[in-house]
């Protein structure tokens, strides 16, 4: 009888350990996942962001967690169905202060939280976001996917797929090539898209900056455009070289979202 | 044995080549030889800068140019002017004026160095300095009034030099425009944004709505210090958020200085569609649907525009921005030549920005006081 009790206790102990291990390391038990552990997800997040190269960034201080999550509010044009409603990896970096060698004397005034979303099936980057956590919201939010797709289709900026990593320039490389620290909110996608003179499909970093100093609209009356109509931009970078290819106001936010402005 | 001999010979050769490359006169890596006894000789404060003085000595190294710089991470953040001195001197005082254009942070410590070089054109280039001595760590102590100093650089206020012609039923405009990039006021240093553009623009009469295509040069201070170059299009509707696209900063089809390109904007008012062309190349077409543009435009404008008074308008007296083959289209018709007359041309200030009729469908614009 004692032996049976002991065996049960050992079994319960082992099961408990197994449970704790799963919680602590978010180990995926899905056999179709190639990214099976939080450690692997973290490695991927570091590769895509390039933050390991950034002065002041360390895993000890900035890595918060890596977890499997299901999100339903993604608005990435053309590709949101690949993100929403699925179990994906979400790696969170906290207290990130961007430091760009291209801006040697500037200090990031924001303490940012970066979330890196990864496809557990193939390890592809789905999205990077760094939402604004302050209260002075003077910019409009990302538009809905349908509106965004309608605007982008006219200029052929149609995201076709996510990118298979092959020694691409990192998010940090792109920011350092043409970026700013004076931005409240950042979101980025690494996607395939027609670009350039021949509209060949190339890998690009599509990075949207919200809450920047207002752009200069050309033409008489350009300055009369309200700040919220000018304080965002989407930069498209060649993902191989990290160099800026074009910038655009499209997809534009929905003017109805001015209700969210509180400044 | 012979093989090893060859290897040694090769190693020696590589070493010799490297020696020649890296230890060649003024392009030496900096060393402190010669320069010595560097010390802080005081700081003078002004409303818009602080003058930091260093004292230094030099053994006899011949006649060289000396300058003071501020470094961080082996990158020079600021440098002063060079002075020629002949070696064998003691306790010479030279200075650097640190000002708002250097974007240093008040209260921070920076490393000051003295450099020497034999080529005055290389002042400010760390790699070209043959001697360097320091660092002298000093705190940036000034509290100059940034906004006052800011105004000493660029005077914001848009200026135009343009052709404008009222034409009812207008739905197309094109012109061949010579690429003449100018400098923006804050280029390389200042804390201001600046731009210069040349464009073809269809506008609604008496309403801030337009579609335009052209090229430009621009700097956003928050982003990078360099001016960047592009072609672009822009559509302004009745709503508060314009559409625009600025293209080709690094790519092969960026308009090159001196090249001539055809820029055309077309409006299909029956379907609310804008199309933008460069050089008639279908690959470059961008199509924009706009619910506001189920109407024709009423004003044709071909324009040089700058953001600040000091930004260069495209073109100079000796190499003007030629704008030729100016043509427009009325709904239901084909493109036709303008017949331009003097009353179609406007410059915000003829003392600053020239405009000159060349023919019925061509004109020139230029900046009369461009930056050197």
Coordinates of C-alpha atoms in Angstrom, one line a residue:
Chain A
X1 CA 0.0 0.0 0.0
X2 CA 2.8 2.3 0.9
X3 CA 4.5 1.5 -2.4
X4 CA 1.3 2.5 -4.3
X5 CA 1.1 5.8 -2.4
X6 CA 4.7 6.5 -3.0
X7 CA 4.3 5.7 -6.7
X8 CA 1.3 8.1 -6.9
X9 CA 3.2 10.8 -5.2
X10 CA 6.1 10.5 -7.6
X11 CA 3.7 10.5 -10.5
X12 CA 2.0 13.6 -9.3
X13 CA 5.4 15.2 -8.7
X14 CA 6.5 14.4 -12.2
X15 CA 3.3 15.6 -13.8
X16 CA 3.7 18.8 -11.7
X17 CA 7.2 19.3 -12.9
X18 CA 6.1 18.8 -16.5
X19 CA 3.4 21.4 -16.1
X20 CA 5.7 23.9 -14.5
X21 CA 8.3 23.4 -17.2
X22 CA 5.6 24.1 -19.9
X23 CA 4.5 27.3 -18.2
X24 CA 8.0 28.6 -17.5
X25 CA 9.4 28.0 -21.0
X26 CA 6.2 28.1 -23.1
X27 CA 7.3 24.9 -24.7
X28 CA 5.1 24.1 -27.6
X29 CA 3.8 20.6 -27.8
X30 CA 2.5 21.1 -31.4
X31 CA 4.6 18.7 -33.5
X32 CA 4.1 20.9 -36.6
X33 CA 5.9 23.8 -35.0
X34 CA 9.5 24.3 -36.0
X35 CA 9.8 27.0 -33.4
X36 CA 9.2 24.9 -30.3
X37 CA 10.6 26.9 -27.4
X38 CA 10.7 30.4 -26.1
X39 CA 14.5 30.3 -26.4
X40 CA 14.2 29.7 -30.1
X41 CA 11.5 32.4 -30.4
X42 CA 13.8 34.8 -28.6
X43 CA 16.7 34.0 -30.9
X44 CA 14.5 34.7 -33.9
X45 CA 13.2 37.9 -32.4
X46 CA 16.8 39.1 -31.9
X47 CA 17.7 38.2 -35.5
X48 CA 14.8 40.0 -37.0
X49 CA 15.0 43.1 -34.9
X50 CA 18.8 43.3 -34.8
X51 CA 18.6 44.6 -31.3
X52 CA 21.5 42.5 -30.2
X53 CA 23.6 45.0 -32.1
X54 CA 22.1 48.0 -30.4
X55 CA 24.0 49.8 -27.7
X56 CA 22.2 49.7 -24.4
X57 CA 20.1 46.6 -25.2
X58 CA 20.6 43.4 -23.3
X59 CA 18.6 40.2 -22.9
X60 CA 19.0 40.5 -19.1
X61 CA 17.5 44.0 -19.0
X62 CA 15.1 44.0 -22.0
X63 CA 13.8 40.6 -22.6
X64 CA 10.4 40.2 -20.9
X65 CA 8.8 37.1 -22.2
X66 CA 8.1 34.8 -25.1
X67 CA 4.8 33.1 -25.2
X68 CA 2.4 31.5 -27.5
X69 CA -0.7 33.7 -28.0
X70 CA -3.7 34.1 -30.2
X71 CA -4.5 37.6 -31.4
X72 CA -7.5 38.8 -33.3
X73 CA -7.0 42.5 -33.9
X74 CA -4.1 42.6 -36.4
X75 CA -4.7 44.9 -39.4
X76 CA -1.7 44.1 -41.6
X77 CA -3.1 44.7 -45.1
X78 CA -3.4 41.6 -47.3
X79 CA -1.8 39.3 -44.7
X80 CA -3.9 39.8 -41.5
X81 CA -5.5 36.4 -42.0
X82 CA -2.1 34.8 -41.5
X83 CA -1.9 36.4 -38.1
X84 CA -5.3 36.6 -36.6
X85 CA -6.9 33.6 -34.8
X86 CA -3.8 31.5 -34.9
X87 CA -1.4 30.4 -32.2
X88 CA 1.7 32.5 -32.8
X89 CA 4.8 33.4 -30.8
X90 CA 4.8 36.8 -29.2
X91 CA 8.2 37.9 -27.9
X92 CA 8.2 41.0 -25.7
X93 CA 11.1 43.3 -25.1
X94 CA 10.5 45.9 -22.4
X95 CA 12.1 49.2 -21.5
X96 CA 13.8 49.5 -24.9
X97 CA 15.4 52.8 -25.6
X98 CA 16.4 53.0 -29.3
X99 CA 20.0 54.0 -29.9
X100 CA 20.9 54.7 -33.5
X101 CA 24.5 55.3 -34.6
X102 CA 23.1 57.6 -37.3
X103 CA 21.9 59.8 -34.4
X104 CA 24.9 59.7 -32.2
X105 CA 23.9 62.5 -29.8
X106 CA 20.2 61.8 -29.5
X107 CA 18.6 60.0 -26.6
X108 CA 15.3 58.1 -27.0
X109 CA 12.9 59.9 -24.8
X110 CA 10.5 57.0 -24.8
X111 CA 10.8 53.7 -23.0
X112 CA 9.3 51.3 -25.5
X113 CA 7.8 47.9 -25.4
X114 CA 8.4 46.0 -28.6
X115 CA 6.3 43.0 -29.5
X116 CA 7.6 40.6 -32.1
X117 CA 5.2 38.2 -33.6
X118 CA 6.5 35.0 -35.2
X119 CA 5.0 32.2 -37.2
X120 CA 5.7 29.1 -35.1
X121 CA 5.4 26.9 -38.2
X122 CA 8.2 28.4 -40.2
X123 CA 9.8 31.0 -38.0
X124 CA 8.8 33.9 -40.3
X125 CA 8.4 37.3 -38.9
X126 CA 4.8 38.4 -38.9
X127 CA 5.0 41.8 -37.4
X128 CA 6.9 44.1 -35.0
X129 CA 5.0 46.6 -33.0
X130 CA 6.0 49.2 -30.5
X131 CA 2.8 51.0 -29.4
X132 CA 2.8 54.4 -27.8
X133 CA 2.3 54.1 -24.1
X134 CA 1.9 57.8 -23.3
X135 CA -1.2 59.9 -23.0
X136 CA -0.5 62.7 -25.5
X137 CA -2.0 61.0 -28.5
X138 CA -1.7 63.4 -31.4
X139 CA -1.7 60.8 -34.2
X140 CA -4.3 58.6 -35.7
X141 CA -4.2 54.8 -35.3
X142 CA -3.5 52.2 -38.0
X143 CA -6.5 52.0 -40.4
X144 CA -8.6 48.8 -40.8
X145 CA -7.2 46.2 -43.2
X146 CA -10.0 46.7 -45.8
X147 CA -9.4 50.5 -46.0
X148 CA -5.6 49.9 -46.1
X149 CA -5.9 47.3 -48.9
X150 CA -8.1 49.6 -51.0
X151 CA -5.5 52.4 -50.8
X152 CA -2.5 50.3 -51.4
X153 CA -3.8 48.5 -54.4
X154 CA -3.8 51.7 -56.5
X155 CA -0.1 52.1 -56.0
X156 CA 0.7 48.4 -56.3
X157 CA 2.1 48.2 -52.8
X158 CA 0.4 44.8 -52.3
X159 CA 2.0 42.7 -49.7
X160 CA 2.2 39.2 -51.2
X161 CA 3.8 37.1 -48.5
X162 CA 6.0 37.1 -45.5
X163 CA 9.7 36.7 -46.0
X164 CA 12.0 33.7 -45.7
X165 CA 15.0 35.0 -43.8
X166 CA 18.2 35.0 -45.8
X167 CA 20.8 37.4 -44.4
X168 CA 18.5 40.3 -44.7
X169 CA 19.0 43.7 -43.2
X170 CA 17.5 43.8 -39.8
X171 CA 14.8 46.1 -38.5
X172 CA 17.5 48.0 -36.7
X173 CA 19.6 48.2 -39.9
X174 CA 16.7 49.8 -41.6
X175 CA 16.0 52.3 -38.8
X176 CA 19.7 53.2 -38.7
X177 CA 19.7 53.8 -42.5
X178 CA 16.8 56.2 -42.4
X179 CA 15.1 56.5 -39.1
X180 CA 14.2 58.8 -36.2
X181 CA 14.0 58.6 -32.5
X182 CA 11.4 61.3 -32.4
X183 CA 8.5 58.9 -33.1
X184 CA 5.8 57.8 -30.7
X185 CA 4.7 54.5 -32.3
X186 CA 6.3 52.1 -34.7
X187 CA 5.1 49.1 -36.5
X188 CA 6.9 47.0 -39.1
X189 CA 6.4 44.1 -41.5
X190 CA 8.9 42.2 -43.5
X191 CA 7.1 41.3 -46.7
X192 CA 7.3 40.5 -50.3
X193 CA 6.0 43.4 -52.5
X194 CA 6.3 44.7 -56.1
X195 CA 8.7 47.6 -56.1
X196 CA 11.1 49.5 -58.2
X197 CA 11.0 50.4 -61.9
X198 CA 10.0 47.0 -63.1
X199 CA 7.7 46.3 -60.2
X200 CA 9.6 43.1 -59.5
X201 CA 8.6 41.4 -56.3
X202 CA 11.3 42.2 -53.7
X203 CA 11.7 41.7 -50.0
X204 CA 11.0 44.9 -48.1
X205 CA 10.8 46.3 -44.6
X206 CA 7.5 48.3 -44.5
X207 CA 7.8 50.4 -41.4
X208 CA 5.2 52.9 -40.3
X209 CA 6.1 55.7 -37.9
X210 CA 3.3 57.5 -36.1
X211 CA 3.6 60.6 -34.0
X212 CA 6.5 62.2 -35.9
X213 CA 7.2 65.8 -36.7
X214 CA 4.7 66.8 -39.4
X215 CA 5.7 66.2 -43.0
X216 CA 5.8 69.1 -45.4
X217 CA 3.0 68.7 -48.0
X218 CA 4.0 70.5 -51.2
X219 CA 1.9 73.2 -52.7
X220 CA 0.3 76.4 -51.4
X221 CA -1.8 75.4 -48.5
X222 CA 0.4 72.4 -47.6
X223 CA 1.0 73.8 -44.1
X224 CA -2.8 74.1 -43.5
X225 CA -3.2 70.4 -43.5
X226 CA -3.8 69.4 -39.8
X227 CA -0.9 67.9 -37.9
X228 CA -2.7 64.5 -37.6
X229 CA -2.8 64.4 -41.4
X230 CA 1.0 64.8 -41.6
X231 CA 2.5 63.3 -38.5
X232 CA 2.9 59.7 -39.8
X233 CA 4.7 58.1 -42.6
X234 CA 5.3 54.6 -44.0
X235 CA 8.9 54.0 -45.2
X236 CA 9.7 51.1 -47.5
X237 CA 13.2 49.8 -47.3
X238 CA 15.0 47.2 -49.5
X239 CA 15.2 44.3 -47.0
X240 CA 18.5 43.2 -48.5
X241 CA 20.4 46.4 -48.3
X242 CA 18.4 48.2 -45.6
X243 CA 18.2 51.3 -47.8
X244 CA 15.1 53.5 -48.1
X245 CA 13.2 53.0 -51.4
X246 CA 10.2 55.2 -50.9
X247 CA 8.0 56.9 -48.3
X248 CA 4.3 57.3 -48.5
X249 CA 1.2 58.4 -46.6
X250 CA -0.6 55.4 -47.7
X251 CA -2.5 53.6 -46.3
X252 CA -3.9 56.7 -44.7
X253 CA -5.6 56.5 -41.3
X254 CA -9.3 56.9 -41.1
X255 CA -10.2 60.6 -40.4
X256 CA -13.1 59.3 -38.3
X257 CA -10.5 58.1 -35.8
X258 CA -9.8 61.7 -34.7
X259 CA -12.1 60.9 -31.8
X260 CA -9.0 59.2 -30.3
X261 CA -6.9 62.3 -30.3
X262 CA -6.5 63.9 -27.0
X263 CA -4.0 66.6 -27.8
Chain B
X1 CA 61.8 24.8 -47.7
X2 CA 61.3 26.8 -50.8
X3 CA 57.5 26.9 -50.2
X4 CA 58.1 28.4 -46.8
X5 CA 60.4 30.9 -48.3
X6 CA 57.7 32.0 -50.7
X7 CA 55.2 32.3 -47.9
X8 CA 57.6 34.5 -45.9
X9 CA 58.2 36.7 -48.9
X10 CA 54.4 37.1 -49.5
X11 CA 53.9 38.0 -45.8
X12 CA 56.6 40.6 -46.1
X13 CA 55.1 42.0 -49.3
X14 CA 51.6 42.3 -47.7
X15 CA 53.2 44.0 -44.7
X16 CA 55.0 46.5 -46.9
X17 CA 51.8 47.3 -48.9
X18 CA 49.9 47.8 -45.7
X19 CA 52.7 50.0 -44.4
X20 CA 52.5 52.2 -47.5
X21 CA 48.7 52.4 -47.3
X22 CA 48.4 53.3 -43.6
X23 CA 51.6 55.2 -42.8
X24 CA 51.6 57.7 -45.7
X25 CA 52.2 61.3 -44.6
X26 CA 49.0 63.3 -43.8
X27 CA 46.9 60.2 -44.0
X28 CA 48.6 58.7 -41.0
X29 CA 46.5 57.3 -38.2
X30 CA 46.5 59.9 -35.5
X31 CA 49.2 59.7 -32.9
X32 CA 50.2 62.1 -30.2
X33 CA 53.8 62.4 -31.3
X34 CA 54.8 66.0 -31.5
X35 CA 51.6 67.4 -29.9
X36 CA 51.7 67.6 -26.1
X37 CA 50.7 69.5 -23.0
X38 CA 47.1 69.8 -24.0
X39 CA 44.9 71.6 -21.4
X40 CA 41.7 73.5 -21.1
X41 CA 42.3 77.3 -21.5
X42 CA 38.8 78.5 -20.6
X43 CA 35.3 78.7 -22.0
X44 CA 33.5 81.8 -23.2
X45 CA 29.7 81.8 -23.4
X46 CA 27.6 83.5 -26.0
X47 CA 23.8 83.6 -26.7
X48 CA 24.2 81.0 -29.5
X49 CA 27.5 79.2 -28.9
X50 CA 30.2 78.5 -26.4
X51 CA 33.8 79.0 -27.3
X52 CA 36.0 76.3 -25.8
X53 CA 39.7 77.1 -25.8
X54 CA 42.6 74.5 -25.6
X55 CA 46.2 75.2 -24.9
X56 CA 48.8 72.9 -26.5
X57 CA 52.5 72.6 -27.5
X58 CA 54.3 71.1 -30.4
X59 CA 57.8 69.9 -31.1
X60 CA 59.3 70.9 -34.4
X61 CA 57.1 69.2 -37.0
X62 CA 57.2 71.8 -39.7
X63 CA 54.3 73.9 -40.8
X64 CA 50.9 72.3 -40.3
X65 CA 47.3 73.2 -39.8
X66 CA 45.9 72.7 -36.3
X67 CA 42.2 72.3 -35.3
X68 CA 40.1 71.3 -32.3
X69 CA 37.4 68.7 -32.5
X70 CA 34.9 66.8 -30.4
X71 CA 34.7 63.0 -30.7
X72 CA 32.4 60.3 -29.6
X73 CA 32.8 56.6 -30.6
X74 CA 35.6 57.6 -33.0
X75 CA 33.2 59.9 -34.9
X76 CA 33.8 63.6 -35.0
X77 CA 30.8 65.5 -33.8
X78 CA 32.1 69.0 -34.3
X79 CA 35.3 70.7 -35.3
X80 CA 36.6 74.2 -35.3
X81 CA 38.5 76.1 -37.9
X82 CA 42.1 75.3 -38.7
X83 CA 45.1 77.6 -38.1
X84 CA 48.5 77.3 -39.7
X85 CA 51.4 77.1 -37.2
X86 CA 55.0 76.2 -37.5
X87 CA 56.2 73.6 -35.0
X88 CA 58.4 74.3 -32.1
X89 CA 55.9 76.3 -30.2
X90 CA 54.6 76.2 -26.6
X91 CA 51.3 76.9 -25.0
X92 CA 49.5 78.2 -28.1
X93 CA 45.7 78.7 -27.5
X94 CA 43.2 77.8 -30.2
X95 CA 39.4 77.4 -29.9
X96 CA 36.2 75.7 -31.2
X97 CA 32.8 77.4 -31.3
X98 CA 30.3 74.8 -30.3
X99 CA 26.8 75.8 -31.3
X100 CA 23.3 74.6 -31.7
X101 CA 23.9 73.1 -35.1
X102 CA 26.1 70.4 -33.5
X103 CA 23.2 69.0 -31.7
X104 CA 25.1 68.3 -28.5
X105 CA 23.3 67.8 -25.3
X106 CA 23.6 70.4 -22.5
X107 CA 25.2 69.0 -19.4
X108 CA 26.8 66.1 -21.2
X109 CA 30.6 65.5 -21.1
X110 CA 32.4 65.4 -24.5
X111 CA 36.0 64.7 -25.4
X112 CA 38.0 67.5 -26.9
X113 CA 41.1 66.9 -29.0
X114 CA 43.7 68.9 -30.8
X115 CA 44.6 67.6 -34.3
X116 CA 47.3 68.4 -36.8
X117 CA 47.5 67.9 -40.5
X118 CA 49.4 69.3 -43.5
X119 CA 46.3 69.7 -45.7
X120 CA 43.8 72.5 -44.8
X121 CA 41.1 70.9 -46.9
X122 CA 41.2 67.9 -44.5
X123 CA 40.3 69.8 -41.4
X124 CA 37.6 67.9 -39.6
X125 CA 38.6 64.6 -41.0
X126 CA 39.9 62.3 -38.2
X127 CA 41.4 59.9 -40.6
X128 CA 43.4 62.5 -42.3
X129 CA 45.0 63.9 -39.1
X130 CA 48.6 62.9 -38.7
X131 CA 48.6 63.9 -35.0
X132 CA 46.0 64.0 -32.3
X133 CA 46.3 64.9 -28.6
X134 CA 43.8 64.7 -25.8
X135 CA 41.2 63.9 -24.7
X136 CA 40.2 66.8 -22.6
X137 CA 36.7 65.9 -21.2
X138 CA 34.5 68.9 -20.7
X139 CA 30.9 69.5 -19.9
X140 CA 28.8 71.4 -22.3
X141 CA 27.7 74.1 -20.0
X142 CA 25.8 76.6 -22.2
X143 CA 22.1 77.1 -22.1
X144 CA 21.7 79.0 -25.3
X145 CA 18.2 79.8 -26.4
X146 CA 17.6 77.2 -29.0
X147 CA 14.7 78.9 -30.6
X148 CA 16.5 82.2 -31.0
X149 CA 19.5 80.5 -32.6
X150 CA 17.2 78.4 -34.7
X151 CA 15.9 81.5 -36.4
X152 CA 19.4 82.6 -37.3
X153 CA 19.6 79.7 -39.7
X154 CA 16.4 79.3 -41.8
X155 CA 13.6 81.7 -42.3
X156 CA 10.5 79.5 -42.7
X157 CA 8.0 80.8 -45.2
X158 CA 7.3 79.1 -48.5
X159 CA 8.3 80.8 -51.7
X160 CA 7.3 80.2 -55.3
X161 CA 8.5 80.9 -58.8
X162 CA 5.8 79.6 -61.2
X163 CA 3.7 79.5 -64.3
X164 CA 0.0 79.6 -63.6
X165 CA -2.8 79.6 -66.1
X166 CA -6.6 79.4 -65.5
X167 CA -8.1 76.9 -67.9
X168 CA -11.6 75.5 -67.4
X169 CA -12.2 71.8 -68.0
X170 CA -8.5 71.1 -67.3
X171 CA -7.6 67.4 -66.7
X172 CA -4.0 67.0 -67.8
X173 CA -0.6 68.7 -67.5
X174 CA 2.9 67.9 -68.6
X175 CA 6.3 69.4 -69.0
X176 CA 10.0 68.4 -69.5
X177 CA 11.9 69.7 -66.5
X178 CA 15.7 69.8 -66.2
X179 CA 16.9 68.3 -62.9
X180 CA 18.6 71.1 -61.0
X181 CA 19.1 70.1 -57.4
X182 CA 19.8 72.9 -55.0
X183 CA 20.9 73.0 -51.4
X184 CA 18.5 73.3 -48.4
X185 CA 19.3 76.0 -45.8
X186 CA 20.2 73.6 -43.1
X187 CA 22.1 71.1 -45.2
X188 CA 24.6 69.1 -43.2
X189 CA 24.3 71.1 -40.0
X190 CA 21.2 73.0 -39.0
X191 CA 18.3 72.0 -36.9
X192 CA 15.7 72.9 -39.6
X193 CA 13.8 71.0 -42.2
X194 CA 14.1 72.3 -45.7
X195 CA 13.1 71.5 -49.3
X196 CA 13.0 72.6 -52.8
X197 CA 10.8 71.0 -55.4
X198 CA 9.7 71.6 -59.0
X199 CA 6.4 70.2 -60.1
X200 CA 3.5 70.1 -62.5
X201 CA 0.2 70.6 -60.6
X202 CA -3.4 70.6 -61.5
X203 CA -5.5 72.6 -59.0
X204 CA -9.1 73.3 -58.3
X205 CA -9.8 77.0 -58.4
X206 CA -10.4 78.6 -55.0
X207 CA -10.0 75.3 -53.1
X208 CA -7.0 73.7 -51.5
X209 CA -7.2 70.6 -53.7
X210 CA -4.5 69.5 -56.2
X211 CA -2.6 66.6 -57.8
X212 CA 1.0 67.1 -58.7
X213 CA 4.2 65.3 -59.8
X214 CA 7.8 66.5 -59.8
X215 CA 11.2 66.1 -58.3
X216 CA 12.8 67.5 -55.2
X217 CA 15.5 67.7 -52.6
X218 CA 14.6 67.7 -49.0
X219 CA 15.9 67.3 -45.5
X220 CA 14.0 66.2 -42.4
X221 CA 16.1 67.2 -39.4
X222 CA 14.7 64.5 -37.1
X223 CA 15.7 61.8 -39.6
X224 CA 19.1 62.2 -41.1
X225 CA 21.5 65.1 -41.6
X226 CA 21.9 64.5 -45.3
X227 CA 19.6 66.0 -48.0
X228 CA 17.9 63.3 -50.0
X229 CA 16.6 63.4 -53.6
X230 CA 13.5 62.0 -55.2
X231 CA 10.7 62.2 -57.6
X232 CA 7.2 62.3 -56.1
X233 CA 3.5 62.7 -56.6
X234 CA 0.9 64.0 -54.2
X235 CA -2.9 64.2 -54.2
X236 CA -4.7 66.7 -52.0
X237 CA -8.4 66.1 -51.6
X238 CA -11.0 68.0 -49.5
X239 CA -10.3 65.7 -46.6
X240 CA -7.5 66.3 -44.0
X241 CA -5.0 63.6 -45.0
X242 CA -3.2 64.0 -48.3
X243 CA -1.8 61.0 -50.3
X244 CA 1.8 61.1 -51.4
X245 CA 4.6 59.0 -52.5
X246 CA 8.3 60.0 -52.6
X247 CA 10.4 57.5 -54.6
X248 CA 13.8 56.4 -55.6
X249 CA 16.1 57.8 -53.0
X250 CA 18.8 55.2 -53.8
X251 CA 17.6 53.7 -57.0
X252 CA 18.7 53.8 -60.6
X253 CA 15.8 55.9 -61.8
X254 CA 16.4 58.8 -59.5
X255 CA 16.5 61.9 -61.6
X256 CA 20.1 62.8 -61.9
X257 CA 21.5 66.3 -61.8
X258 CA 21.3 67.9 -65.3
X259 CA 19.0 65.2 -66.7
X260 CA 15.7 66.2 -68.3
X261 CA 12.5 64.2 -67.6
X262 CA 8.9 64.5 -68.7
X263 CA 6.5 64.8 -65.8
X264 CA 2.8 64.3 -66.4
X265 CA -0.3 64.2 -64.3
X266 CA -3.7 63.1 -65.7
X267 CA -7.1 63.2 -64.1
X268 CA -9.9 60.9 -65.3
X269 CA -12.7 62.9 -63.8
X270 CA -15.4 60.4 -64.9
X271 CA -13.9 57.8 -62.7
X272 CA -12.1 59.9 -60.1
X273 CA -8.7 58.5 -61.1
X274 CA -5.4 60.2 -61.0
X275 CA -2.4 58.9 -63.0
X276 CA 1.1 60.0 -62.6
X277 CA 3.8 59.4 -65.2
X278 CA 7.5 60.0 -65.5
X279 CA 9.0 59.9 -68.9
X280 CA 5.9 58.4 -70.3
X281 CA 7.0 55.0 -69.0
X282 CA 4.0 52.9 -68.2
X283 CA 6.0 51.1 -65.5
X284 CA 6.1 54.3 -63.5
X285 CA 2.4 54.9 -63.5
X286 CA 0.7 55.2 -60.2
X287 CA -3.1 55.3 -60.0
X288 CA -5.0 56.9 -57.3
X289 CA -8.7 56.8 -56.9
X290 CA -10.3 59.8 -55.2
X291 CA -14.0 60.3 -54.5
X292 CA -13.4 64.0 -54.5
X293 CA -12.0 64.2 -58.0
X294 CA -15.1 63.5 -60.1
X295 CA -14.6 67.1 -61.4
X296 CA -12.0 68.7 -63.6
X297 CA -9.3 71.1 -62.4
X298 CA -9.3 74.8 -63.2
X299 CA -5.7 76.0 -62.7
X300 CA -2.5 74.7 -64.3
X301 CA 0.6 75.4 -62.2
X302 CA 4.2 74.5 -63.0
X303 CA 6.2 75.6 -60.0
X304 CA 9.5 75.9 -58.2
X305 CA 8.8 75.8 -54.5
X306 CA 11.0 76.1 -51.4
X307 CA 10.2 75.8 -47.7
X308 CA 12.6 78.4 -46.3
X309 CA 13.7 81.7 -47.7
X310 CA 17.3 80.4 -47.7
X311 CA 16.6 77.1 -49.4
X312 CA 17.8 77.1 -53.0
X313 CA 15.2 77.4 -55.7
X314 CA 16.0 75.0 -58.5
X315 CA 18.5 76.5 -61.1
X316 CA 21.2 79.1 -61.0
X317 CA 21.9 82.0 -63.3
X318 CA 24.5 80.1 -65.3
X319 CA 22.6 76.8 -65.3
X320 CA 18.9 77.5 -65.1
X321 CA 16.1 75.0 -64.5
X322 CA 14.7 74.7 -68.1
X323 CA 11.1 73.8 -68.3
X324 CA 10.0 73.0 -71.8
X325 CA 7.2 71.4 -73.8
X326 CA 4.6 72.6 -71.4
X327 CA 1.3 71.2 -72.5
X328 CA -2.2 70.8 -71.0
X329 CA -5.2 68.8 -71.7
X330 CA -8.9 69.8 -71.6
X331 CA -11.5 67.1 -70.9
X332 CA -12.4 65.3 -74.1
X333 CA -9.4 66.7 -76.0
X334 CA -5.7 65.8 -76.5
X335 CA -2.7 67.5 -75.0
X336 CA -1.9 70.9 -76.6
X337 CA 0.8 73.5 -76.2
X338 CA 0.4 76.4 -73.9
X339 CA 0.7 79.9 -75.4
X340 CA 2.5 81.5 -72.5
X341 CA 2.6 85.2 -72.0
X342 CA 4.4 87.3 -69.4
X343 CA 1.3 87.6 -67.2
X344 CA 1.4 83.9 -66.6
X345 CA 4.7 84.0 -64.7
X346 CA 5.0 84.9 -61.0
X347 CA 7.9 85.1 -58.7
X348 CA 7.4 85.8 -55.0
X349 CA 10.5 88.1 -55.2
X350 CA 12.2 88.8 -58.5
X351 CA 15.3 90.0 -56.7
X352 CA 15.7 86.5 -55.3
X353 CA 14.2 84.1 -57.8
X354 CA 14.3 84.6 -61.5
X355 CA 11.7 83.5 -64.0
X356 CA 12.0 84.0 -67.7
X357 CA 9.8 83.3 -70.7
X358 CA 11.6 81.4 -73.4
X359 CA 8.8 80.7 -75.8
X360 CA 5.0 80.0 -75.8
X361 CA 5.6 76.7 -74.1
X362 CA 8.9 77.0 -72.3
X363 CA 10.4 79.0 -69.5
X364 CA 13.3 79.1 -67.0
X365 CA 13.5 79.5 -63.3
X366 CA 16.6 80.0 -61.1
X367 CA 17.8 81.2 -57.7
X368 CA 19.6 84.5 -57.9
X369 CA 21.4 84.0 -54.6
X370 CA 22.0 80.3 -54.2
X371 CA 24.1 78.9 -51.4
X372 CA 27.7 78.6 -52.2

